[in-house]
PDB file of C-alpha atoms in Angstrom:
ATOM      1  CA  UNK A   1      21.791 124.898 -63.958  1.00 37.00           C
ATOM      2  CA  UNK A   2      22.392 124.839 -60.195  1.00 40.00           C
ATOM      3  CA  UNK A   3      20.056 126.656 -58.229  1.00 52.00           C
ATOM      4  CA  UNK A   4      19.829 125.103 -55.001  1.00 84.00           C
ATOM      5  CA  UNK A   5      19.273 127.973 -51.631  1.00 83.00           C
ATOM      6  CA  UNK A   6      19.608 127.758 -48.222  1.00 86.00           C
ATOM      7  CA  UNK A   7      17.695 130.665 -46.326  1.00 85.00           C
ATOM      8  CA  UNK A   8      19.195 130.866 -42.693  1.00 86.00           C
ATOM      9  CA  UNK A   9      17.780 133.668 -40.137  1.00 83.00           C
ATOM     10  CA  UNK A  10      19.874 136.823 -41.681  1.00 88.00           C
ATOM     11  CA  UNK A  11      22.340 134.324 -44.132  1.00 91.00           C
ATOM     12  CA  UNK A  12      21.603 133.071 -47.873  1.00 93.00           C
ATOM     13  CA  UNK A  13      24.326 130.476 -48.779  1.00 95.00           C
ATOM     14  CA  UNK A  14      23.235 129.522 -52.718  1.00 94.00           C
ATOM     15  CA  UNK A  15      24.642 127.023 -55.030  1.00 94.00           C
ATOM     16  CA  UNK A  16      25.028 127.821 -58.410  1.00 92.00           C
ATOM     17  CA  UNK A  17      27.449 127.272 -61.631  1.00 92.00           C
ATOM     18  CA  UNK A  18      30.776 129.232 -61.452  1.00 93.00           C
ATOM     19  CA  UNK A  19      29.412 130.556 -64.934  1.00 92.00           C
ATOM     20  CA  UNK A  20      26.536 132.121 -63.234  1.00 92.00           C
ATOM     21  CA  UNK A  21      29.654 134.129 -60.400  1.00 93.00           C
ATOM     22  CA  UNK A  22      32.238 134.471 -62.823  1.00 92.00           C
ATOM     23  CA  UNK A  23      32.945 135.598 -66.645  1.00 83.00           C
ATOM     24  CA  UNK A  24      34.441 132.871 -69.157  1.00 79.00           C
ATOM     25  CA  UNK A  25      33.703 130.107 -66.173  1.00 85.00           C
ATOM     26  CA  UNK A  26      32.428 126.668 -67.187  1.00 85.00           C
ATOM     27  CA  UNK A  27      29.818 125.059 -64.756  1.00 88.00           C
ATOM     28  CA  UNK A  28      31.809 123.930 -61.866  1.00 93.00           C
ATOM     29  CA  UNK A  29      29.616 124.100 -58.901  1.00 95.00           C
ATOM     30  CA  UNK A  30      30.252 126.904 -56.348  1.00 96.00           C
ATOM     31  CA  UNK A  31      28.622 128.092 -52.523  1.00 96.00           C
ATOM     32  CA  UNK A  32      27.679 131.932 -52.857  1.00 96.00           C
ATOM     33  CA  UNK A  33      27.325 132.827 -49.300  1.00 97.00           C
ATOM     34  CA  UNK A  34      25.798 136.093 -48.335  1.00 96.00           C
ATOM     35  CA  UNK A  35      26.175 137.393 -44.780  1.00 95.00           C
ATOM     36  CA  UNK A  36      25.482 140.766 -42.826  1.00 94.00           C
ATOM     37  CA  UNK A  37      29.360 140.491 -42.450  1.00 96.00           C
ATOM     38  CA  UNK A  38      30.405 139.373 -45.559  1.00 97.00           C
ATOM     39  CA  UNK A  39      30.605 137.755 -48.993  1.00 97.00           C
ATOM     40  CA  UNK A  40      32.275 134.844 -49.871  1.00 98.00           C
ATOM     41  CA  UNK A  41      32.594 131.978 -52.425  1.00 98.00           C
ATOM     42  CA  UNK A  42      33.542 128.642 -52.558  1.00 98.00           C
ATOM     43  CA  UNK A  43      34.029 125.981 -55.067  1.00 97.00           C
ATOM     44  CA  UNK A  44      33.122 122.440 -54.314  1.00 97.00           C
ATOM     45  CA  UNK A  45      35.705 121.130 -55.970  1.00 97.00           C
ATOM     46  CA  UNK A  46      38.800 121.284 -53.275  1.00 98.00           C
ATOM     47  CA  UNK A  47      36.550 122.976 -50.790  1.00 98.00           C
ATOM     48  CA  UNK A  48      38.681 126.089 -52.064  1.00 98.00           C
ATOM     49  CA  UNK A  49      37.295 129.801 -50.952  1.00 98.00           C
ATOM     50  CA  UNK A  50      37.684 131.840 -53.866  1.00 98.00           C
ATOM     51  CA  UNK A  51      36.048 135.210 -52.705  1.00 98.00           C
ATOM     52  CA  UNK A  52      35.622 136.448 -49.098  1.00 98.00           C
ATOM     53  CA  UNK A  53      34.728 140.422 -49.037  1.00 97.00           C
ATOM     54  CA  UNK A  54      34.169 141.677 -45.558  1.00 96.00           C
ATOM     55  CA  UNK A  55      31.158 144.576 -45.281  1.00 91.00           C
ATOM     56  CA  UNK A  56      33.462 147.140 -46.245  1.00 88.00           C
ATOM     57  CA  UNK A  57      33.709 146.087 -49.587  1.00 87.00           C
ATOM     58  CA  UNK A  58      37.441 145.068 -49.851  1.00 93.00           C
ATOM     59  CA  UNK A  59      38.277 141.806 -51.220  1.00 97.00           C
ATOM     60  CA  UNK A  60      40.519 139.776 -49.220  1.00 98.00           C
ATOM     61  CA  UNK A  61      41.489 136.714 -52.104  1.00 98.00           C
ATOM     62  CA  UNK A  62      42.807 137.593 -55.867  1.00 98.00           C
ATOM     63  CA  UNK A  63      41.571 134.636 -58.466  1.00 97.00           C
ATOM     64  CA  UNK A  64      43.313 134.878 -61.410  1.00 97.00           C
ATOM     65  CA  UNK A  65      40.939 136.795 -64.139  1.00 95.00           C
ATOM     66  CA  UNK A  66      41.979 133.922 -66.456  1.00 94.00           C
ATOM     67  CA  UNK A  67      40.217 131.344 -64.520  1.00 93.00           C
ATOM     68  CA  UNK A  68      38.726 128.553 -66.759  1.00 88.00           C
ATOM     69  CA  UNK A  69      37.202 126.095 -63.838  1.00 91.00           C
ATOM     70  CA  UNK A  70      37.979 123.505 -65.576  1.00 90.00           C
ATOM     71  CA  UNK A  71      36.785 120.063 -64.080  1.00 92.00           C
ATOM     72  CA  UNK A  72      40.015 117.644 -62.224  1.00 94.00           C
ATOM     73  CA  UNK A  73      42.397 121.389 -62.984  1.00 94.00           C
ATOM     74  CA  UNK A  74      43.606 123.371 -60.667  1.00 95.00           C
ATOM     75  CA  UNK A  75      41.652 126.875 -59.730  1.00 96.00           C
ATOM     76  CA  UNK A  76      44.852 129.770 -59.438  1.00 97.00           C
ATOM     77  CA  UNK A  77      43.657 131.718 -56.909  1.00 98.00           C
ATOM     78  CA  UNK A  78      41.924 131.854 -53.575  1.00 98.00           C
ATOM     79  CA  UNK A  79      43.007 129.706 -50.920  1.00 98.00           C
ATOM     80  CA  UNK A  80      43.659 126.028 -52.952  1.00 98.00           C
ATOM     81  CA  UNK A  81      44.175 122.997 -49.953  1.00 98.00           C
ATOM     82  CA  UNK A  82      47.290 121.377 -51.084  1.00 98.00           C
ATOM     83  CA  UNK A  83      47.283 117.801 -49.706  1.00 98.00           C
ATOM     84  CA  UNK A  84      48.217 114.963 -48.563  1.00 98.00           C
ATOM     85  CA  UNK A  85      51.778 116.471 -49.784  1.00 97.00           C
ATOM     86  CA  UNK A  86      52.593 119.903 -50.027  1.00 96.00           C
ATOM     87  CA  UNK A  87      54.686 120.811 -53.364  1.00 92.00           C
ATOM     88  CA  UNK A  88      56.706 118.172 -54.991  1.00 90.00           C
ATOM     89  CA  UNK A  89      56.162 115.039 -53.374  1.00 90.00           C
ATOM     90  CA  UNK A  90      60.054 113.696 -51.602  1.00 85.00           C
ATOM     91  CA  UNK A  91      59.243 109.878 -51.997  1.00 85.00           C
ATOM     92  CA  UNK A  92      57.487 110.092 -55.615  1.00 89.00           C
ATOM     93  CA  UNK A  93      58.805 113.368 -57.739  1.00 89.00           C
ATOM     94  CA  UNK A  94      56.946 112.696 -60.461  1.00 88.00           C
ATOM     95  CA  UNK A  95      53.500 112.819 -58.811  1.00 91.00           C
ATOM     96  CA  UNK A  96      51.327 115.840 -59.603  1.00 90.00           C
ATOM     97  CA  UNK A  97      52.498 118.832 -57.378  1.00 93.00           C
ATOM     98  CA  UNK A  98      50.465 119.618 -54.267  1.00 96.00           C
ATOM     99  CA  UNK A  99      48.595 116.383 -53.822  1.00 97.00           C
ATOM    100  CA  UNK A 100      45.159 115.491 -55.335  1.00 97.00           C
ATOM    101  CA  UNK A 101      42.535 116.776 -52.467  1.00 98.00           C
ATOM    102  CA  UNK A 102      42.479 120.282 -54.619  1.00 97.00           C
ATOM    103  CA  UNK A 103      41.403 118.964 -57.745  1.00 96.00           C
ATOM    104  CA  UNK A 104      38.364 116.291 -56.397  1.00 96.00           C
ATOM    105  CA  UNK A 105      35.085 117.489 -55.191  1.00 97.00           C
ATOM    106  CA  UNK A 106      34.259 117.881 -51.510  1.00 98.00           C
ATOM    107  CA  UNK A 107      31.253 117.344 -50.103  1.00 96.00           C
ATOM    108  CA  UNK A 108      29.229 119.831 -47.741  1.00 96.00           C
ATOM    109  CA  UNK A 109      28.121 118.267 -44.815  1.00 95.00           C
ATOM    110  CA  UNK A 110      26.654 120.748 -42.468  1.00 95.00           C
ATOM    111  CA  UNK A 111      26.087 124.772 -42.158  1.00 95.00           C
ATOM    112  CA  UNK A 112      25.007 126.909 -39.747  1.00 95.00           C
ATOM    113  CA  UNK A 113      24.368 130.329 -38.329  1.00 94.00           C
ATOM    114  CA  UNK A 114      25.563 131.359 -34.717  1.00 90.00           C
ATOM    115  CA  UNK A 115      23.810 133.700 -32.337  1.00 85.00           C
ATOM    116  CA  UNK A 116      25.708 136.171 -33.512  1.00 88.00           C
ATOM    117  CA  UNK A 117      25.572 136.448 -37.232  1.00 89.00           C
ATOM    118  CA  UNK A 118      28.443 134.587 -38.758  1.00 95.00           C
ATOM    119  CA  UNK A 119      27.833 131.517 -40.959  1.00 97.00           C
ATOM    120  CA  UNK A 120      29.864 128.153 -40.469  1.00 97.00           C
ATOM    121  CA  UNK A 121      30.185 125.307 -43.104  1.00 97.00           C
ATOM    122  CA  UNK A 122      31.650 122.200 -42.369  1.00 98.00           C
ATOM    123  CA  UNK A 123      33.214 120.217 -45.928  1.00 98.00           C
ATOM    124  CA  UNK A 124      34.454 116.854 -45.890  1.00 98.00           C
ATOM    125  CA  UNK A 125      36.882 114.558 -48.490  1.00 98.00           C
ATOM    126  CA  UNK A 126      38.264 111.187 -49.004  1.00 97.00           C
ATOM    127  CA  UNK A 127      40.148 109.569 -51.051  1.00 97.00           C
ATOM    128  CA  UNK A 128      39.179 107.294 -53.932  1.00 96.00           C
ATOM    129  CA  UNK A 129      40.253 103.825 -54.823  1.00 96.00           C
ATOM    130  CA  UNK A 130      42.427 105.489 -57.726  1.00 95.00           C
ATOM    131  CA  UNK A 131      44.041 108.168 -55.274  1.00 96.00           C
ATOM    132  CA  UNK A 132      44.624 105.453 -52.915  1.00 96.00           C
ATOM    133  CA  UNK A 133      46.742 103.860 -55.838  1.00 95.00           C
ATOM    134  CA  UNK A 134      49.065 106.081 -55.549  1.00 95.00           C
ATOM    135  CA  UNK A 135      49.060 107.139 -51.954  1.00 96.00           C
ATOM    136  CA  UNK A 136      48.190 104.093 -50.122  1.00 96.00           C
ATOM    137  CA  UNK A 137      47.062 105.266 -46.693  1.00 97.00           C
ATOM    138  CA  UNK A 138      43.691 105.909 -45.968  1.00 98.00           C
ATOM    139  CA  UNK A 139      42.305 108.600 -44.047  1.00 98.00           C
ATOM    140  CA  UNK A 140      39.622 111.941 -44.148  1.00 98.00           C
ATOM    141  CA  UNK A 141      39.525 115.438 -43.910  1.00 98.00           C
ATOM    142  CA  UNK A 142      37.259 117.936 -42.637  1.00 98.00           C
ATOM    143  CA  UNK A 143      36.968 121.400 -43.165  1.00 98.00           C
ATOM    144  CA  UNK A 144      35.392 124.238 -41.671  1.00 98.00           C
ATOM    145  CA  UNK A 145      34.898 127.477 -42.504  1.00 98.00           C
ATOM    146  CA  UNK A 146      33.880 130.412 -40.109  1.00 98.00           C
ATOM    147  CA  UNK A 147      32.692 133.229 -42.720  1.00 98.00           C
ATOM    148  CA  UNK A 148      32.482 136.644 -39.903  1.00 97.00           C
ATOM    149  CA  UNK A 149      34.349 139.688 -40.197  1.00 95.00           C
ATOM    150  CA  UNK A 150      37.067 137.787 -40.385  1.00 97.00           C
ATOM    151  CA  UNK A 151      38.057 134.229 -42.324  1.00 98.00           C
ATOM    152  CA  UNK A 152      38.728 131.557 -40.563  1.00 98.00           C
ATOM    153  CA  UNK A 153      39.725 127.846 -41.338  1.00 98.00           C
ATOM    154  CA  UNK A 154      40.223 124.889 -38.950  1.00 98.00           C
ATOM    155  CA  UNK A 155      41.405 121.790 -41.468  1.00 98.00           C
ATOM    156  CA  UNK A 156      41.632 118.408 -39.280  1.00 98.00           C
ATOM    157  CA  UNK A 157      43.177 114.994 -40.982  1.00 98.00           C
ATOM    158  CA  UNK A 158      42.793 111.793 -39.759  1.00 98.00           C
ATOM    159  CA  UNK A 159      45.067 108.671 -40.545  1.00 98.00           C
ATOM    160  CA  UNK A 160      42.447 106.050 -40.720  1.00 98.00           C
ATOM    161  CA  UNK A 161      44.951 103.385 -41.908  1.00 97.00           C
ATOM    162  CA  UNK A 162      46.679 100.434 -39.971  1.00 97.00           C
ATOM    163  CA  UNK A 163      50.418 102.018 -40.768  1.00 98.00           C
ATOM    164  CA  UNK A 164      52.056 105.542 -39.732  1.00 98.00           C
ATOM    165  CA  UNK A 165      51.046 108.276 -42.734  1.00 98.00           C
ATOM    166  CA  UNK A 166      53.137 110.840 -43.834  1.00 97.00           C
ATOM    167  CA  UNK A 167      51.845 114.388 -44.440  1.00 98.00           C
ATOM    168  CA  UNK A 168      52.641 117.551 -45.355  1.00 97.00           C
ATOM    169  CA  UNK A 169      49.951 119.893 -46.214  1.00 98.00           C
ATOM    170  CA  UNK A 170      48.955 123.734 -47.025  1.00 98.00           C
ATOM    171  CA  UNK A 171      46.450 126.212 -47.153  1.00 98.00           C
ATOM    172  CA  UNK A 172      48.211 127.993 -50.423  1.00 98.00           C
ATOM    173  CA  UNK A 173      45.926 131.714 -49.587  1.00 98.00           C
ATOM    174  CA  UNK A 174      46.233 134.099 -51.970  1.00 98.00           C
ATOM    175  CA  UNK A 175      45.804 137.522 -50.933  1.00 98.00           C
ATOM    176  CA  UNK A 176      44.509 140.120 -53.428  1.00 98.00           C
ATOM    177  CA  UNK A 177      47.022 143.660 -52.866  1.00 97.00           C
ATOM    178  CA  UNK A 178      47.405 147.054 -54.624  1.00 96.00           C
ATOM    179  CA  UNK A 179      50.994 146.223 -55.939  1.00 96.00           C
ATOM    180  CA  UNK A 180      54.117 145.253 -55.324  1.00 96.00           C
ATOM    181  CA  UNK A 181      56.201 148.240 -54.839  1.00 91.00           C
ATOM    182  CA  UNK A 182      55.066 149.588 -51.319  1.00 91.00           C
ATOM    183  CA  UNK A 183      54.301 145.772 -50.313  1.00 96.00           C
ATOM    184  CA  UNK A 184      55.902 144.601 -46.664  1.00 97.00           C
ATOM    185  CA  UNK A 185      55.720 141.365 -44.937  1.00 97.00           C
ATOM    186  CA  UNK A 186      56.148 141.608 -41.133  1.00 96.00           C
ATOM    187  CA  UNK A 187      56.496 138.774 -38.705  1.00 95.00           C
ATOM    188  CA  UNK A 188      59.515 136.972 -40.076  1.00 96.00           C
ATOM    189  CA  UNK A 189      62.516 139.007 -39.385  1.00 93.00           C
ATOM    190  CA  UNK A 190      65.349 136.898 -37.742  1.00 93.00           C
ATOM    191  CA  UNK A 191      63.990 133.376 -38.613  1.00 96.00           C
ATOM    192  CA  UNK A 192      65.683 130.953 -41.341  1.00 97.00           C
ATOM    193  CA  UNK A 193      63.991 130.216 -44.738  1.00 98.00           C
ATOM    194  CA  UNK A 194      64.402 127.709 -47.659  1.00 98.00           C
ATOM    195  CA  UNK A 195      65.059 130.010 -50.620  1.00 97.00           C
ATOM    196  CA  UNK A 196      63.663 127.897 -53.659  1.00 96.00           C
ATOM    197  CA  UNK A 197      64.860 130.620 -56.071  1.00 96.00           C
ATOM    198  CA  UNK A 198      67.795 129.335 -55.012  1.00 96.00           C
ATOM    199  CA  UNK A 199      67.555 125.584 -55.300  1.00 95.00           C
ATOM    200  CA  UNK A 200      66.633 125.600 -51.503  1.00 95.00           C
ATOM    201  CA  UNK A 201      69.746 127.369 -50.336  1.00 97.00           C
ATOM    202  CA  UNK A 202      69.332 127.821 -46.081  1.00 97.00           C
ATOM    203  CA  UNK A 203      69.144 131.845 -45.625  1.00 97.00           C
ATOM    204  CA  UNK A 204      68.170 134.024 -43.002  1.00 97.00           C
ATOM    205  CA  UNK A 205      65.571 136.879 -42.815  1.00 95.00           C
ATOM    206  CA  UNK A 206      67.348 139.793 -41.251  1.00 91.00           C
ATOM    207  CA  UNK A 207      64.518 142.315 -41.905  1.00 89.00           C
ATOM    208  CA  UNK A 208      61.041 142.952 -42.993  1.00 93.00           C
ATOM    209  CA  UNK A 209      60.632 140.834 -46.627  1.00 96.00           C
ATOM    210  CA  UNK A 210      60.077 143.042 -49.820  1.00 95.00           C
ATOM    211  CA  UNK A 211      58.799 142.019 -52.984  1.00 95.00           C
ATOM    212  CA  UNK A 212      60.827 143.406 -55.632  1.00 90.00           C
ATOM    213  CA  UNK A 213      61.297 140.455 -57.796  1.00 93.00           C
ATOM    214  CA  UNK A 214      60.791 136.379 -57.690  1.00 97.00           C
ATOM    215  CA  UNK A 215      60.192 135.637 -54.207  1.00 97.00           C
ATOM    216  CA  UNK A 216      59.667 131.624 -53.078  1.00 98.00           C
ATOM    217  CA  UNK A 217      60.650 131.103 -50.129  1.00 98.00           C
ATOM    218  CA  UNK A 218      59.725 128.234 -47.153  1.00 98.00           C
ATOM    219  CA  UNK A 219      60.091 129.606 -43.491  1.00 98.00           C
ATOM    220  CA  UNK A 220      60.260 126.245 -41.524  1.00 97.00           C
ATOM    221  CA  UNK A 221      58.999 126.120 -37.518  1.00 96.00           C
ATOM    222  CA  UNK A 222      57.662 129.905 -37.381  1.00 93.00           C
ATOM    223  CA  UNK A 223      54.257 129.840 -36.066  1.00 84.00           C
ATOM    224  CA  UNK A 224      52.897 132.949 -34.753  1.00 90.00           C
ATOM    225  CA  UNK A 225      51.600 135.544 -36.509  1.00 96.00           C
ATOM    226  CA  UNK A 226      52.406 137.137 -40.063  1.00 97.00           C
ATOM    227  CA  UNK A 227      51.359 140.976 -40.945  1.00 97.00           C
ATOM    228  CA  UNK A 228      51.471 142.073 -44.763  1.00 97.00           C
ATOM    229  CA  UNK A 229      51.008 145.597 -44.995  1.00 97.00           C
ATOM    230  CA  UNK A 230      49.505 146.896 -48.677  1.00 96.00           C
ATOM    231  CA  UNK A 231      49.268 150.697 -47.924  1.00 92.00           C
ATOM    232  CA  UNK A 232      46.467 151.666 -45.821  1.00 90.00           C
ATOM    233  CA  UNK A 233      45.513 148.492 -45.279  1.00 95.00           C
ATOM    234  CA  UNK A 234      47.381 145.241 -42.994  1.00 97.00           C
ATOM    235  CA  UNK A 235      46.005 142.040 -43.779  1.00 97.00           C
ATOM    236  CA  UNK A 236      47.145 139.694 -41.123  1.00 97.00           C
ATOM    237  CA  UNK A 237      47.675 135.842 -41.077  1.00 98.00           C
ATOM    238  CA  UNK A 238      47.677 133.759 -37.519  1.00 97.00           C
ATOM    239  CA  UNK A 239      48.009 129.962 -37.530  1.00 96.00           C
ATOM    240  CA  UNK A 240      48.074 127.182 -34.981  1.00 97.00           C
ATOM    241  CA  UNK A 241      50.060 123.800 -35.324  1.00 98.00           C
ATOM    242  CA  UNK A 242      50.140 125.013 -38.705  1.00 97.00           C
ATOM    243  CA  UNK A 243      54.038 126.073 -38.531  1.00 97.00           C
ATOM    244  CA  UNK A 244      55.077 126.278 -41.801  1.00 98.00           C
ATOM    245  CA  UNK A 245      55.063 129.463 -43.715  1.00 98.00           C
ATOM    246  CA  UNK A 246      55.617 130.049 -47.714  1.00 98.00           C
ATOM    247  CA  UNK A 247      55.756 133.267 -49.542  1.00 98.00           C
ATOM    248  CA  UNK A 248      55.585 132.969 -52.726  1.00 98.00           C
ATOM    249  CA  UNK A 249      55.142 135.462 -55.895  1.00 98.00           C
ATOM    250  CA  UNK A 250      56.455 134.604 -59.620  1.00 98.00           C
ATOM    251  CA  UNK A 251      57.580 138.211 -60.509  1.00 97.00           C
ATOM    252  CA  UNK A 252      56.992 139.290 -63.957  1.00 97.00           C
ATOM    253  CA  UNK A 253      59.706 136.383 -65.461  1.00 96.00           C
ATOM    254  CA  UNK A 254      58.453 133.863 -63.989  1.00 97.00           C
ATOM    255  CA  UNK A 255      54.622 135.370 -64.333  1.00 97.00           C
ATOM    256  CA  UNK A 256      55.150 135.623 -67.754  1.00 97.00           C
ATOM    257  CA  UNK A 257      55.535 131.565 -68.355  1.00 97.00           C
ATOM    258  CA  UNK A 258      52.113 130.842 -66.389  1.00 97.00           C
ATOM    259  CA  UNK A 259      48.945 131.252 -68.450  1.00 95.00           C
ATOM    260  CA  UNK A 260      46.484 132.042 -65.808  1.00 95.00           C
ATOM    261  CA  UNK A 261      48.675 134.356 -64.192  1.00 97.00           C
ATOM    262  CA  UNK A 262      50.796 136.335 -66.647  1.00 97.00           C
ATOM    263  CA  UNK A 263      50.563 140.830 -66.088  1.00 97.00           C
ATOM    264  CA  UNK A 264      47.984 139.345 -63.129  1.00 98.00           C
ATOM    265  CA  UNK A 265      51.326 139.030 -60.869  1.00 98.00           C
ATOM    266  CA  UNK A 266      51.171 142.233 -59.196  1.00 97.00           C
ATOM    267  CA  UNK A 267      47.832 142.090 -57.973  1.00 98.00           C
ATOM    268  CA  UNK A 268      48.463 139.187 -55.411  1.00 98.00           C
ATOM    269  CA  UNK A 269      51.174 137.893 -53.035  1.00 98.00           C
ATOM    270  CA  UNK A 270      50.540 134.062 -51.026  1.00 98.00           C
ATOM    271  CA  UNK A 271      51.550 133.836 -47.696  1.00 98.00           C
ATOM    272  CA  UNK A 272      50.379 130.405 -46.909  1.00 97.00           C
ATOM    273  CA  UNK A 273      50.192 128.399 -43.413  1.00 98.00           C
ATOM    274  CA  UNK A 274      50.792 124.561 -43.265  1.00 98.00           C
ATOM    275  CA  UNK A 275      53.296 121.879 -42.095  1.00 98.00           C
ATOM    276  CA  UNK A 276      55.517 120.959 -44.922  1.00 97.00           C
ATOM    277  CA  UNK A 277      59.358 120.219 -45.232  1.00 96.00           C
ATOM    278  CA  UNK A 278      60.980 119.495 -41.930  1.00 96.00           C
ATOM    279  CA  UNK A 279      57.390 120.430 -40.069  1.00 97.00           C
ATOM    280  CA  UNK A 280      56.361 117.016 -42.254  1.00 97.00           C
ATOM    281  CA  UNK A 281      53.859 115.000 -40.133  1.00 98.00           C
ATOM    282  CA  UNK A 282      54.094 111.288 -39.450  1.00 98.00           C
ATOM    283  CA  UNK A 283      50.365 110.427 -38.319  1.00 98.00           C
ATOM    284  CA  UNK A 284      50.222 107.057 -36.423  1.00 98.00           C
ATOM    285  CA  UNK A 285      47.331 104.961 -37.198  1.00 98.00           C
ATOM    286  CA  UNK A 286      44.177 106.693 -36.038  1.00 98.00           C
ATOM    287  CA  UNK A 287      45.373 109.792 -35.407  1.00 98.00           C
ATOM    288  CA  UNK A 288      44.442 113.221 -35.753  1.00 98.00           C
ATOM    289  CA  UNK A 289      46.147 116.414 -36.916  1.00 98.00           C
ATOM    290  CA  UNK A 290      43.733 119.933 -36.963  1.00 98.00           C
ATOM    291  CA  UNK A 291      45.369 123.298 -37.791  1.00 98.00           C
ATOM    292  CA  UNK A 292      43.884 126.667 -38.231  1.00 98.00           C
ATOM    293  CA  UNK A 293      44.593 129.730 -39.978  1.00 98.00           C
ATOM    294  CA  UNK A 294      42.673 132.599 -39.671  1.00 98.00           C
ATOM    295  CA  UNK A 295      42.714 135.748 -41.761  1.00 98.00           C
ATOM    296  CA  UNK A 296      41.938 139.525 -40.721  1.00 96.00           C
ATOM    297  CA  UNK A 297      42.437 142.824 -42.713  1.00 94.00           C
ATOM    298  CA  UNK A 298      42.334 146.091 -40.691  1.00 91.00           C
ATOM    299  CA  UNK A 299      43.037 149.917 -41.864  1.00 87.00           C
ATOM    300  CA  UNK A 300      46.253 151.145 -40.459  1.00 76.00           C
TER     301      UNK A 300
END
């Protein structure tokens, strides 16, 4: 059993087994941090956040009730780092989807406590000898994660390699809503999307986006900031050099196919940041890319 505790000077961050957080979980190791501000939790595996719940009580994430946390699978839920490719991958098609960084373990390398009360963790990743197999660039990642009022991530990549690197990448955030019905997405009207319910048919966005059935769509070169508005409450998403934007929610036929999603599909929509499709990166050797997304939700 996992039981290890950090005391900071008004945080607790404590590592435990996802059994110990969450019913029918298996023993996956997972951060519980506890702030004046907030509540959050993160798995080691993928350095994915899987709970942040501001002071007022309101979850921000949904993780799928039917979670297993099974070692090497994929958690549904949360906010899942897809990389060093983002969906299928263009050169290789039958790799797995979303690159391998979600499904390894991370390690944490630092945390601290500001002046003012919020709690910062820094996690790090690199490939093995078997990933390298398959993608055969090396390079690292870092992660950090401000935990306030607000969530913020700042994910940089480095091409440590002797050849340019190609990467597309995304932090796939799942945000926990009331429904579906009354759901809006603001921050997109006029701007071109990918429609992948449509085998990737080019359309335009002439007005705030709706969710009233299978919605999948890739919003290329946007930027800026995105507002989804669940009733009294507006959660909103702002990234930098993070220009890619991806809405995505199976609607109940789709739903219906997943296991660890099924009924579950009204409780959560993704609006995710990254660089993916024609934002693709092409690192030269030794360079850096760092992005940030950082999400807020306010009463209206």
């Amino acid at each position: 059993m996992i039981t290890d505790e950090l005391e900071l000077t008004s945080a607790k961050v404590i590592l435990r087994a996802a059994c110990d957080v969450y019913p029918n979980a298996g023993e996956l190791p997972v951060i519980e941090c506890i702030t004046p501000k907030c509540r959050a939790v993160i798995a080691l595996q993928g350095a994915q956040i899987l709970s942040f719940c501001p002071s007022d009580g309101h979850e921000l994430l949904w993780l799928s009730p039917l979670e297993t946390f099974e070692y090497g699978k994929a958690i549904r839920g949360g906010i899942p780092l897809c990389l060093p490719w983002f969906g299928v991958n263009r050169r290789e098609p039958a790799f797995a989807k979303h690159g391998f960084a979600r499904n390894q373990s991370w390690s944490l390398d630092n945390v601290t406590e500001t002046d003012g009360g919020d709690l910062a963790l820094r996690f790090l990743f690199q490939p093995s000898a078997e990933d390298l197999q398959i993608f055969p660039w090396a390079f690292s990642v870092q992660l950090d994660v401000l935990l306030s009022d607000t969530l913020a991530l700042n994910l940089s990549v480095l091409n440590s390699s002797d050849k340019a690197m190609p990467l597309s990448f995304a932090m796939h955030s799942y945000f926990a809503v009331s429904g579906l019905s009354a759901l809006a997405l603001d921050g997109l009207d006029g701007t071109e999307y990918l429609d992948n319910c449509q085998n990737l048919k080019q359309c335009r966005q002439e007005e705030t986006l709706r969710f009233s059935g299978e919605i999948d769509r890739v919003y290329e070169g946007v930027s800026g900031t995105q507002t989804l508005r669940d009733g009294a409450r507006a959660i909103s998403v702002k990234g930098t050099a993070c220009d890619t934007v991806v809405v995505w929610n199976p609607g109940a036929v789709l739903a219906d196919t997943i296991a660890d999603v099924g009924a579950h599909f009204t409780e959560y929509v993704c609006v995710e940041r990254g660089m993916a499709f024609a934002d693709e990166l092409l690192l030269e050797p030794g360079q850096r890319h760092e992005a940030s997304m950082t999400m807020a939700a306010t009463s209206t």
